PDB file of C-alpha atoms in Angstrom:
ATOM      1  CA  UNK A   1       3.770 -19.251   1.176  1.00  0.00           C
ATOM      2  CA  UNK A   2       0.556 -22.145   1.152  1.00  0.00           C
ATOM      3  CA  UNK A   3       2.501 -24.566   2.684  1.00  0.00           C
ATOM      4  CA  UNK A   4       3.478 -21.894   5.636  1.00  0.00           C
ATOM      5  CA  UNK A   5      -0.048 -20.804   5.664  1.00  0.00           C
ATOM      6  CA  UNK A   6      -1.153 -24.552   6.125  1.00  0.00           C
ATOM      7  CA  UNK A   7       1.468 -24.976   9.013  1.00  0.00           C
ATOM      8  CA  UNK A   8       0.158 -22.050  10.546  1.00  0.00           C
ATOM      9  CA  UNK A   9      -3.942 -23.445  10.925  1.00  0.00           C
ATOM     10  CA  UNK A  10      -2.963 -27.101  11.670  1.00  0.00           C
ATOM     11  CA  UNK A  11      -1.038 -25.367  14.891  1.00  0.00           C
ATOM     12  CA  UNK A  12      -3.677 -23.170  15.569  1.00  0.00           C
ATOM     13  CA  UNK A  13      -6.320 -25.595  15.521  1.00  0.00           C
ATOM     14  CA  UNK A  14      -3.913 -28.191  17.730  1.00  0.00           C
ATOM     15  CA  UNK A  15      -3.495 -25.222  19.934  1.00  0.00           C
ATOM     16  CA  UNK A  16      -7.328 -24.871  20.233  1.00  0.00           C
ATOM     17  CA  UNK A  17      -7.869 -21.285  19.460  1.00  0.00           C
ATOM     18  CA  UNK A  18      -9.832 -20.038  16.498  1.00  0.00           C
ATOM     19  CA  UNK A  19      -8.226 -17.801  13.752  1.00  0.00           C
ATOM     20  CA  UNK A  20     -10.126 -14.286  15.272  1.00  0.00           C
ATOM     21  CA  UNK A  21      -8.374 -15.686  19.602  1.00  0.00           C
ATOM     22  CA  UNK A  22      -4.607 -16.287  17.512  1.00  0.00           C
ATOM     23  CA  UNK A  23      -4.773 -12.679  16.500  1.00  0.00           C
ATOM     24  CA  UNK A  24      -5.480 -11.070  19.223  1.00  0.00           C
ATOM     25  CA  UNK A  25      -3.157 -13.334  21.133  1.00  0.00           C
ATOM     26  CA  UNK A  26      -0.484 -11.387  18.847  1.00  0.00           C
ATOM     27  CA  UNK A  27      -1.515  -7.961  18.349  1.00  0.00           C
ATOM     28  CA  UNK A  28      -2.933  -8.513  14.486  1.00  0.00           C
ATOM     29  CA  UNK A  29      -5.790  -8.294  12.839  1.00  0.00           C
ATOM     30  CA  UNK A  30      -7.738 -11.385  11.880  1.00  0.00           C
ATOM     31  CA  UNK A  31      -7.677 -10.671   8.566  1.00  0.00           C
ATOM     32  CA  UNK A  32      -3.684 -10.448   8.370  1.00  0.00           C
ATOM     33  CA  UNK A  33      -3.858 -14.527  10.381  1.00  0.00           C
ATOM     34  CA  UNK A  34      -6.892 -15.827   7.251  1.00  0.00           C
ATOM     35  CA  UNK A  35      -4.526 -13.996   4.711  1.00  0.00           C
ATOM     36  CA  UNK A  36      -1.320 -16.072   6.264  1.00  0.00           C
ATOM     37  CA  UNK A  37      -3.037 -19.494   6.505  1.00  0.00           C
ATOM     38  CA  UNK A  38      -4.412 -18.827   2.977  1.00  0.00           C
ATOM     39  CA  UNK A  39      -1.182 -18.287   1.603  1.00  0.00           C
ATOM     40  CA  UNK A  40      -1.770 -14.848   0.198  1.00  0.00           C
ATOM     41  CA  UNK A  41       0.191 -13.155   2.641  1.00  0.00           C
ATOM     42  CA  UNK A  42       4.007 -13.786   3.650  1.00  0.00           C
ATOM     43  CA  UNK A  43       4.501 -15.118   7.091  1.00  0.00           C
ATOM     44  CA  UNK A  44       7.198 -12.263   7.848  1.00  0.00           C
ATOM     45  CA  UNK A  45      10.578 -13.372  10.583  1.00  0.00           C
ATOM     46  CA  UNK A  46       8.952 -11.585  14.025  1.00  0.00           C
ATOM     47  CA  UNK A  47       5.710 -12.844  13.338  1.00  0.00           C
ATOM     48  CA  UNK A  48       6.642 -16.633  13.003  1.00  0.00           C
ATOM     49  CA  UNK A  49       8.919 -16.076  16.325  1.00  0.00           C
ATOM     50  CA  UNK A  50       5.675 -15.276  18.173  1.00  0.00           C
ATOM     51  CA  UNK A  51       3.785 -17.600  16.732  1.00  0.00           C
ATOM     52  CA  UNK A  52       6.154 -20.333  17.675  1.00  0.00           C
ATOM     53  CA  UNK A  53       6.826 -19.166  21.156  1.00  0.00           C
ATOM     54  CA  UNK A  54       2.331 -19.161  21.505  1.00  0.00           C
ATOM     55  CA  UNK A  55       1.846 -21.911  19.867  1.00  0.00           C
ATOM     56  CA  UNK A  56       5.045 -23.989  21.324  1.00  0.00           C
ATOM     57  CA  UNK A  57       6.230 -24.916  18.066  1.00  0.00           C
ATOM     58  CA  UNK A  58       9.792 -25.098  19.296  1.00  0.00           C
ATOM     59  CA  UNK A  59      10.874 -22.902  15.879  1.00  0.00           C
ATOM     60  CA  UNK A  60       8.995 -24.834  13.115  1.00  0.00           C
ATOM     61  CA  UNK A  61       7.325 -21.563  12.064  1.00  0.00           C
ATOM     62  CA  UNK A  62      10.532 -19.701  12.159  1.00  0.00           C
ATOM     63  CA  UNK A  63      12.894 -22.526  10.426  1.00  0.00           C
ATOM     64  CA  UNK A  64      10.270 -22.552   7.575  1.00  0.00           C
ATOM     65  CA  UNK A  65       9.896 -19.485   6.907  1.00  0.00           C
ATOM     66  CA  UNK A  66      14.151 -18.817   7.303  1.00  0.00           C
ATOM     67  CA  UNK A  67      14.357 -21.784   4.571  1.00  0.00           C
ATOM     68  CA  UNK A  68      11.706 -20.279   1.848  1.00  0.00           C
ATOM     69  CA  UNK A  69      12.924 -19.883  -1.649  1.00  0.00           C
ATOM     70  CA  UNK A  70      13.960 -16.315  -2.287  1.00  0.00           C
ATOM     71  CA  UNK A  71      10.571 -16.188  -4.828  1.00  0.00           C
ATOM     72  CA  UNK A  72       8.492 -16.258  -1.772  1.00  0.00           C
ATOM     73  CA  UNK A  73      10.159 -13.902  -0.098  1.00  0.00           C
ATOM     74  CA  UNK A  74      10.367 -11.233  -2.211  1.00  0.00           C
ATOM     75  CA  UNK A  75       6.750  -9.979  -1.261  1.00  0.00           C
ATOM     76  CA  UNK A  76       7.793 -10.415   2.129  1.00  0.00           C
ATOM     77  CA  UNK A  77       8.784  -6.234   1.703  1.00  0.00           C
ATOM     78  CA  UNK A  78       5.497  -5.711   1.052  1.00  0.00           C
ATOM     79  CA  UNK A  79       3.831  -7.622   3.279  1.00  0.00           C
ATOM     80  CA  UNK A  80       5.741  -5.428   6.095  1.00  0.00           C
ATOM     81  CA  UNK A  81       5.097  -2.432   4.793  1.00  0.00           C
ATOM     82  CA  UNK A  82       1.501  -3.219   4.095  1.00  0.00           C
ATOM     83  CA  UNK A  83       1.426  -3.573   8.295  1.00  0.00           C
ATOM     84  CA  UNK A  84       3.308  -0.512   8.183  1.00  0.00           C
ATOM     85  CA  UNK A  85       0.660   1.390   6.521  1.00  0.00           C
ATOM     86  CA  UNK A  86      -2.207   0.108   8.618  1.00  0.00           C
ATOM     87  CA  UNK A  87      -0.584   0.958  11.611  1.00  0.00           C
ATOM     88  CA  UNK A  88       1.144   4.436  10.553  1.00  0.00           C
ATOM     89  CA  UNK A  89       0.368   8.023  12.128  1.00  0.00           C
ATOM     90  CA  UNK A  90       0.725   9.546   9.215  1.00  0.00           C
ATOM     91  CA  UNK A  91       2.106   9.257   5.291  1.00  0.00           C
ATOM     92  CA  UNK A  92       3.332  11.518   2.686  1.00  0.00           C
ATOM     93  CA  UNK A  93       2.880   9.306  -0.390  1.00  0.00           C
ATOM     94  CA  UNK A  94       4.304  10.803  -4.169  1.00  0.00           C
ATOM     95  CA  UNK A  95       3.244   9.016  -7.442  1.00  0.00           C
ATOM     96  CA  UNK A  96       4.145   9.233 -11.165  1.00  0.00           C
ATOM     97  CA  UNK A  97       2.901   6.304 -13.153  1.00  0.00           C
ATOM     98  CA  UNK A  98      -0.432   5.392 -11.495  1.00  0.00           C
ATOM     99  CA  UNK A  99      -2.796   6.662  -8.881  1.00  0.00           C
ATOM    100  CA  UNK A 100      -1.583   5.653  -5.420  1.00  0.00           C
ATOM    101  CA  UNK A 101      -3.379   2.315  -3.863  1.00  0.00           C
ATOM    102  CA  UNK A 102      -5.719   4.221  -1.752  1.00  0.00           C
ATOM    103  CA  UNK A 103      -7.085   6.345  -4.104  1.00  0.00           C
ATOM    104  CA  UNK A 104      -8.007   3.895  -6.416  1.00  0.00           C
ATOM    105  CA  UNK A 105     -11.337   2.906  -7.061  1.00  0.00           C
ATOM    106  CA  UNK A 106     -12.542  -0.790  -7.910  1.00  0.00           C
ATOM    107  CA  UNK A 107     -12.733  -0.865 -11.914  1.00  0.00           C
ATOM    108  CA  UNK A 108      -9.066   1.542 -11.554  1.00  0.00           C
ATOM    109  CA  UNK A 109      -7.602  -1.362  -9.524  1.00  0.00           C
ATOM    110  CA  UNK A 110      -8.201  -4.221 -11.780  1.00  0.00           C
ATOM    111  CA  UNK A 111      -6.923  -2.424 -14.855  1.00  0.00           C
ATOM    112  CA  UNK A 112      -3.711  -1.941 -13.082  1.00  0.00           C
ATOM    113  CA  UNK A 113      -3.606  -5.553 -12.472  1.00  0.00           C
ATOM    114  CA  UNK A 114      -4.587  -6.520 -16.072  1.00  0.00           C
ATOM    115  CA  UNK A 115      -1.508  -5.090 -17.644  1.00  0.00           C
ATOM    116  CA  UNK A 116       0.660  -6.622 -15.205  1.00  0.00           C
ATOM    117  CA  UNK A 117       3.159  -8.461 -17.324  1.00  0.00           C
ATOM    118  CA  UNK A 118       3.910 -11.341 -16.601  1.00  0.00           C
ATOM    119  CA  UNK A 119      -0.097 -11.667 -16.928  1.00  0.00           C
ATOM    120  CA  UNK A 120      -2.428 -12.625 -14.148  1.00  0.00           C
ATOM    121  CA  UNK A 121      -5.642 -15.107 -14.445  1.00  0.00           C
ATOM    122  CA  UNK A 122      -8.599 -13.697 -13.105  1.00  0.00           C
ATOM    123  CA  UNK A 123      -8.675 -15.442  -9.917  1.00  0.00           C
ATOM    124  CA  UNK A 124      -5.207 -13.614  -8.992  1.00  0.00           C
ATOM    125  CA  UNK A 125      -6.586 -10.541 -10.150  1.00  0.00           C
ATOM    126  CA  UNK A 126      -9.814 -10.393  -8.460  1.00  0.00           C
ATOM    127  CA  UNK A 127      -7.158 -11.623  -5.114  1.00  0.00           C
ATOM    128  CA  UNK A 128      -5.213  -8.732  -5.509  1.00  0.00           C
ATOM    129  CA  UNK A 129      -7.818  -6.459  -6.388  1.00  0.00           C
ATOM    130  CA  UNK A 130      -9.825  -7.040  -2.870  1.00  0.00           C
ATOM    131  CA  UNK A 131      -6.516  -6.861  -1.190  1.00  0.00           C
ATOM    132  CA  UNK A 132      -6.149  -2.865  -2.559  1.00  0.00           C
ATOM    133  CA  UNK A 133      -9.450  -2.114  -1.909  1.00  0.00           C
ATOM    134  CA  UNK A 134      -9.184  -3.608   1.836  1.00  0.00           C
ATOM    135  CA  UNK A 135      -5.863  -1.115   2.489  1.00  0.00           C
ATOM    136  CA  UNK A 136      -8.353   1.646   2.236  1.00  0.00           C
ATOM    137  CA  UNK A 137     -10.173   0.780   5.334  1.00  0.00           C
ATOM    138  CA  UNK A 138      -7.866   3.641   6.799  1.00  0.00           C
ATOM    139  CA  UNK A 139      -9.196   6.029   4.718  1.00  0.00           C
ATOM    140  CA  UNK A 140     -13.030   5.776   6.493  1.00  0.00           C
ATOM    141  CA  UNK A 141     -11.671   5.241  10.528  1.00  0.00           C
ATOM    142  CA  UNK A 142     -12.818   7.300  13.425  1.00  0.00           C
ATOM    143  CA  UNK A 143      -9.588   8.303  13.831  1.00  0.00           C
ATOM    144  CA  UNK A 144      -7.778   7.887  10.467  1.00  0.00           C
ATOM    145  CA  UNK A 145      -3.703   8.584   9.678  1.00  0.00           C
ATOM    146  CA  UNK A 146      -3.279  11.786   8.390  1.00  0.00           C
ATOM    147  CA  UNK A 147      -2.386  11.975   4.772  1.00  0.00           C
ATOM    148  CA  UNK A 148      -0.868  14.352   1.936  1.00  0.00           C
ATOM    149  CA  UNK A 149      -0.617  12.847  -1.963  1.00  0.00           C
ATOM    150  CA  UNK A 150       1.638  14.172  -4.743  1.00  0.00           C
ATOM    151  CA  UNK A 151      -0.084  13.219  -8.297  1.00  0.00           C
ATOM    152  CA  UNK A 152       1.684  14.289 -11.052  1.00  0.00           C
ATOM    153  CA  UNK A 153      -0.330  15.292 -13.940  1.00  0.00           C
ATOM    154  CA  UNK A 154       0.129  12.682 -16.233  1.00  0.00           C
ATOM    155  CA  UNK A 155      -1.086  10.376 -14.414  1.00  0.00           C
ATOM    156  CA  UNK A 156      -4.644  11.992 -14.523  1.00  0.00           C
ATOM    157  CA  UNK A 157      -4.852  11.594 -18.202  1.00  0.00           C
ATOM    158  CA  UNK A 158      -3.677   7.791 -17.896  1.00  0.00           C
ATOM    159  CA  UNK A 159      -7.044   6.251 -19.888  1.00  0.00           C
ATOM    160  CA  UNK A 160      -6.811   3.280 -18.329  1.00  0.00           C
ATOM    161  CA  UNK A 161     -10.570   2.630 -18.358  1.00  0.00           C
ATOM    162  CA  UNK A 162     -13.396   3.728 -20.517  1.00  0.00           C
ATOM    163  CA  UNK A 163     -14.724   7.572 -20.254  1.00  0.00           C
ATOM    164  CA  UNK A 164     -17.736   6.001 -17.686  1.00  0.00           C
ATOM    165  CA  UNK A 165     -14.679   4.549 -15.493  1.00  0.00           C
ATOM    166  CA  UNK A 166     -12.855   7.418 -15.871  1.00  0.00           C
ATOM    167  CA  UNK A 167     -15.143   9.520 -14.777  1.00  0.00           C
ATOM    168  CA  UNK A 168     -15.447   7.738 -11.879  1.00  0.00           C
ATOM    169  CA  UNK A 169     -12.462   7.273 -10.986  1.00  0.00           C
ATOM    170  CA  UNK A 170     -11.831  11.272 -11.262  1.00  0.00           C
ATOM    171  CA  UNK A 171     -15.233  11.732  -8.998  1.00  0.00           C
ATOM    172  CA  UNK A 172     -13.986   8.904  -6.436  1.00  0.00           C
ATOM    173  CA  UNK A 173     -10.369  11.262  -6.408  1.00  0.00           C
ATOM    174  CA  UNK A 174     -12.085  14.362  -5.736  1.00  0.00           C
ATOM    175  CA  UNK A 175     -14.862  12.572  -2.854  1.00  0.00           C
ATOM    176  CA  UNK A 176     -11.074  11.360  -1.457  1.00  0.00           C
ATOM    177  CA  UNK A 177      -9.716  14.994  -1.305  1.00  0.00           C
ATOM    178  CA  UNK A 178     -12.818  15.986   1.629  1.00  0.00           C
ATOM    179  CA  UNK A 179     -12.284  12.765   3.476  1.00  0.00           C
ATOM    180  CA  UNK A 180     -10.463  14.099   6.948  1.00  0.00           C
ATOM    181  CA  UNK A 181      -7.307  13.861   7.189  1.00  0.00           C
ATOM    182  CA  UNK A 182      -6.017  14.259   3.534  1.00  0.00           C
ATOM    183  CA  UNK A 183      -4.784  16.338   1.409  1.00  0.00           C
ATOM    184  CA  UNK A 184      -4.604  16.018  -2.838  1.00  0.00           C
ATOM    185  CA  UNK A 185      -2.505  18.120  -5.089  1.00  0.00           C
ATOM    186  CA  UNK A 186      -1.410  17.524  -8.398  1.00  0.00           C
ATOM    187  CA  UNK A 187       2.143  18.207  -9.702  1.00  0.00           C
ATOM    188  CA  UNK A 188       0.909  20.070 -13.079  1.00  0.00           C
ATOM    189  CA  UNK A 189       2.546  19.200 -16.099  1.00  0.00           C
ATOM    190  CA  UNK A 190       3.656  22.702 -17.190  1.00  0.00           C
ATOM    191  CA  UNK A 191       5.698  23.005 -14.174  1.00  0.00           C
ATOM    192  CA  UNK A 192       9.350  23.623 -14.279  1.00  0.00           C
ATOM    193  CA  UNK A 193      10.280  22.214 -11.045  1.00  0.00           C
ATOM    194  CA  UNK A 194      10.174  18.115 -10.582  1.00  0.00           C
ATOM    195  CA  UNK A 195      11.550  17.342  -7.412  1.00  0.00           C
ATOM    196  CA  UNK A 196      10.719  13.602  -8.294  1.00  0.00           C
ATOM    197  CA  UNK A 197      11.973  12.801 -11.408  1.00  0.00           C
ATOM    198  CA  UNK A 198      13.840   9.705  -9.806  1.00  0.00           C
ATOM    199  CA  UNK A 199      10.321   7.931  -9.298  1.00  0.00           C
ATOM    200  CA  UNK A 200       7.478   7.510  -6.588  1.00  0.00           C
ATOM    201  CA  UNK A 201       7.889   7.119  -3.409  1.00  0.00           C
ATOM    202  CA  UNK A 202       5.976   6.783   0.395  1.00  0.00           C
ATOM    203  CA  UNK A 203       6.824   8.035   4.011  1.00  0.00           C
ATOM    204  CA  UNK A 204       5.418   6.680   6.795  1.00  0.00           C
ATOM    205  CA  UNK A 205       5.480   7.768  10.555  1.00  0.00           C
ATOM    206  CA  UNK A 206       4.927   4.948  12.811  1.00  0.00           C
ATOM    207  CA  UNK A 207       3.094   4.128  15.929  1.00  0.00           C
ATOM    208  CA  UNK A 208       6.236   5.446  18.047  1.00  0.00           C
ATOM    209  CA  UNK A 209       6.858   8.266  16.341  1.00  0.00           C
ATOM    210  CA  UNK A 210       9.768   6.165  13.479  1.00  0.00           C
ATOM    211  CA  UNK A 211      10.126   7.795   9.910  1.00  0.00           C
ATOM    212  CA  UNK A 212      10.463   4.852   7.103  1.00  0.00           C
ATOM    213  CA  UNK A 213      10.046   5.071   3.603  1.00  0.00           C
ATOM    214  CA  UNK A 214       8.819   2.506   0.951  1.00  0.00           C
ATOM    215  CA  UNK A 215       9.416   2.575  -2.654  1.00  0.00           C
ATOM    216  CA  UNK A 216       9.079  -0.339  -5.687  1.00  0.00           C
ATOM    217  CA  UNK A 217      11.294  -1.079  -8.797  1.00  0.00           C
ATOM    218  CA  UNK A 218      10.272  -2.812 -11.538  1.00  0.00           C
ATOM    219  CA  UNK A 219      11.347  -6.111 -10.229  1.00  0.00           C
ATOM    220  CA  UNK A 220      11.344  -5.647  -6.148  1.00  0.00           C
ATOM    221  CA  UNK A 221      11.174  -3.009  -3.367  1.00  0.00           C
ATOM    222  CA  UNK A 222      12.624  -1.436  -1.267  1.00  0.00           C
ATOM    223  CA  UNK A 223      11.760  -0.529   2.616  1.00  0.00           C
ATOM    224  CA  UNK A 224      14.025   2.142   3.863  1.00  0.00           C
ATOM    225  CA  UNK A 225      15.040   2.795   7.927  1.00  0.00           C
ATOM    226  CA  UNK A 226      18.464   4.985   7.714  1.00  0.00           C
ATOM    227  CA  UNK A 227      17.355   8.324   8.635  1.00  0.00           C
ATOM    228  CA  UNK A 228      20.245  10.074   6.433  1.00  0.00           C
ATOM    229  CA  UNK A 229      18.236   8.053   3.499  1.00  0.00           C
ATOM    230  CA  UNK A 230      14.591   8.938   5.261  1.00  0.00           C
ATOM    231  CA  UNK A 231      15.760  12.515   5.205  1.00  0.00           C
ATOM    232  CA  UNK A 232      16.538  13.202   1.780  1.00  0.00           C
ATOM    233  CA  UNK A 233      13.519  11.948   0.480  1.00  0.00           C
ATOM    234  CA  UNK A 234      11.228  14.098   2.856  1.00  0.00           C
ATOM    235  CA  UNK A 235      13.100  16.637   1.295  1.00  0.00           C
ATOM    236  CA  UNK A 236      12.206  15.818  -1.608  1.00  0.00           C
ATOM    237  CA  UNK A 237       8.497  15.415  -1.084  1.00  0.00           C
ATOM    238  CA  UNK A 238       8.564  18.813   0.535  1.00  0.00           C
ATOM    239  CA  UNK A 239       9.893  19.993  -2.666  1.00  0.00           C
ATOM    240  CA  UNK A 240       6.706  18.554  -4.372  1.00  0.00           C
ATOM    241  CA  UNK A 241       4.385  19.288  -2.397  1.00  0.00           C
ATOM    242  CA  UNK A 242       5.610  23.341  -2.714  1.00  0.00           C
ATOM    243  CA  UNK A 243       5.724  23.033  -6.552  1.00  0.00           C
ATOM    244  CA  UNK A 244       1.915  21.282  -6.302  1.00  0.00           C
ATOM    245  CA  UNK A 245      -0.754  22.539  -7.345  1.00  0.00           C
ATOM    246  CA  UNK A 246      -2.768  24.045  -3.734  1.00  0.00           C
ATOM    247  CA  UNK A 247      -5.585  21.508  -2.780  1.00  0.00           C
ATOM    248  CA  UNK A 248      -8.640  23.852  -3.630  1.00  0.00           C
ATOM    249  CA  UNK A 249      -6.611  24.022  -7.242  1.00  0.00           C
ATOM    250  CA  UNK A 250      -6.523  20.680  -7.768  1.00  0.00           C
ATOM    251  CA  UNK A 251      -9.750  20.095  -6.977  1.00  0.00           C
ATOM    252  CA  UNK A 252     -10.867  22.743  -9.238  1.00  0.00           C
ATOM    253  CA  UNK A 253      -8.556  20.861 -12.047  1.00  0.00           C
ATOM    254  CA  UNK A 254     -10.833  17.367 -10.833  1.00  0.00           C
ATOM    255  CA  UNK A 255     -13.747  19.269 -11.983  1.00  0.00           C
ATOM    256  CA  UNK A 256     -11.887  20.915 -14.735  1.00  0.00           C
ATOM    257  CA  UNK A 257     -11.748  17.268 -15.880  1.00  0.00           C
ATOM    258  CA  UNK A 258     -14.501  15.594 -14.853  1.00  0.00           C
ATOM    259  CA  UNK A 259     -16.372  18.986 -17.183  1.00  0.00           C
ATOM    260  CA  UNK A 260     -14.375  17.434 -20.290  1.00  0.00           C
ATOM    261  CA  UNK A 261     -15.603  14.101 -20.173  1.00  0.00           C
TER     262      UNK A 261
END
């Protein structure tokens, strides 16, 4: 990824373009180009082809991406999801392990990455945390996407931080629940029905009104566009919302938890 990123930078400079001008020409954020050139984001095949055409590099970048070792290609699914998340009209997010990345405080995100096995070094933890916080920009846009979150109650009980940090995270959840376009619901632990026992997932609606799903496992991630599979997950999410506390009762639960700290 670092080598491919260096190539993008070399070809860009040779073409007399700044990162901002290149980003504008290919329809991406300047942060995306910067991250690719720094080796922090994978260059996806579609963007590689567009860059080859624009920079007249005769397929060099597409060839480089096509011959990257598998260990470097694994993040490509994640990068593709992040691009979809950034542009999504709507997201429906279920989590039963940790709080959704879009709702994490900086301290909570650091704690999540610090618990990774094999361990991250402090520099990598800082990079990953910064990237996660940057994603939260979509919550504060003038016209934010419509986002629904369902979180299983045990996630709220997970003390990755000390009492002060835990209270800060719960307060942050309460503040996020009041943002325009956001619906936060907690699926209570005492519920006798649970449509999400197979694990977390996210549903997205793209700017061209296509529906896709994304899920992660211990050793990889999966982006799903097959309509039948997306429909199954949509049915699961609809059931989860019905089984969860209402948004008002969820805020009440957060207030009670904060009062107990």
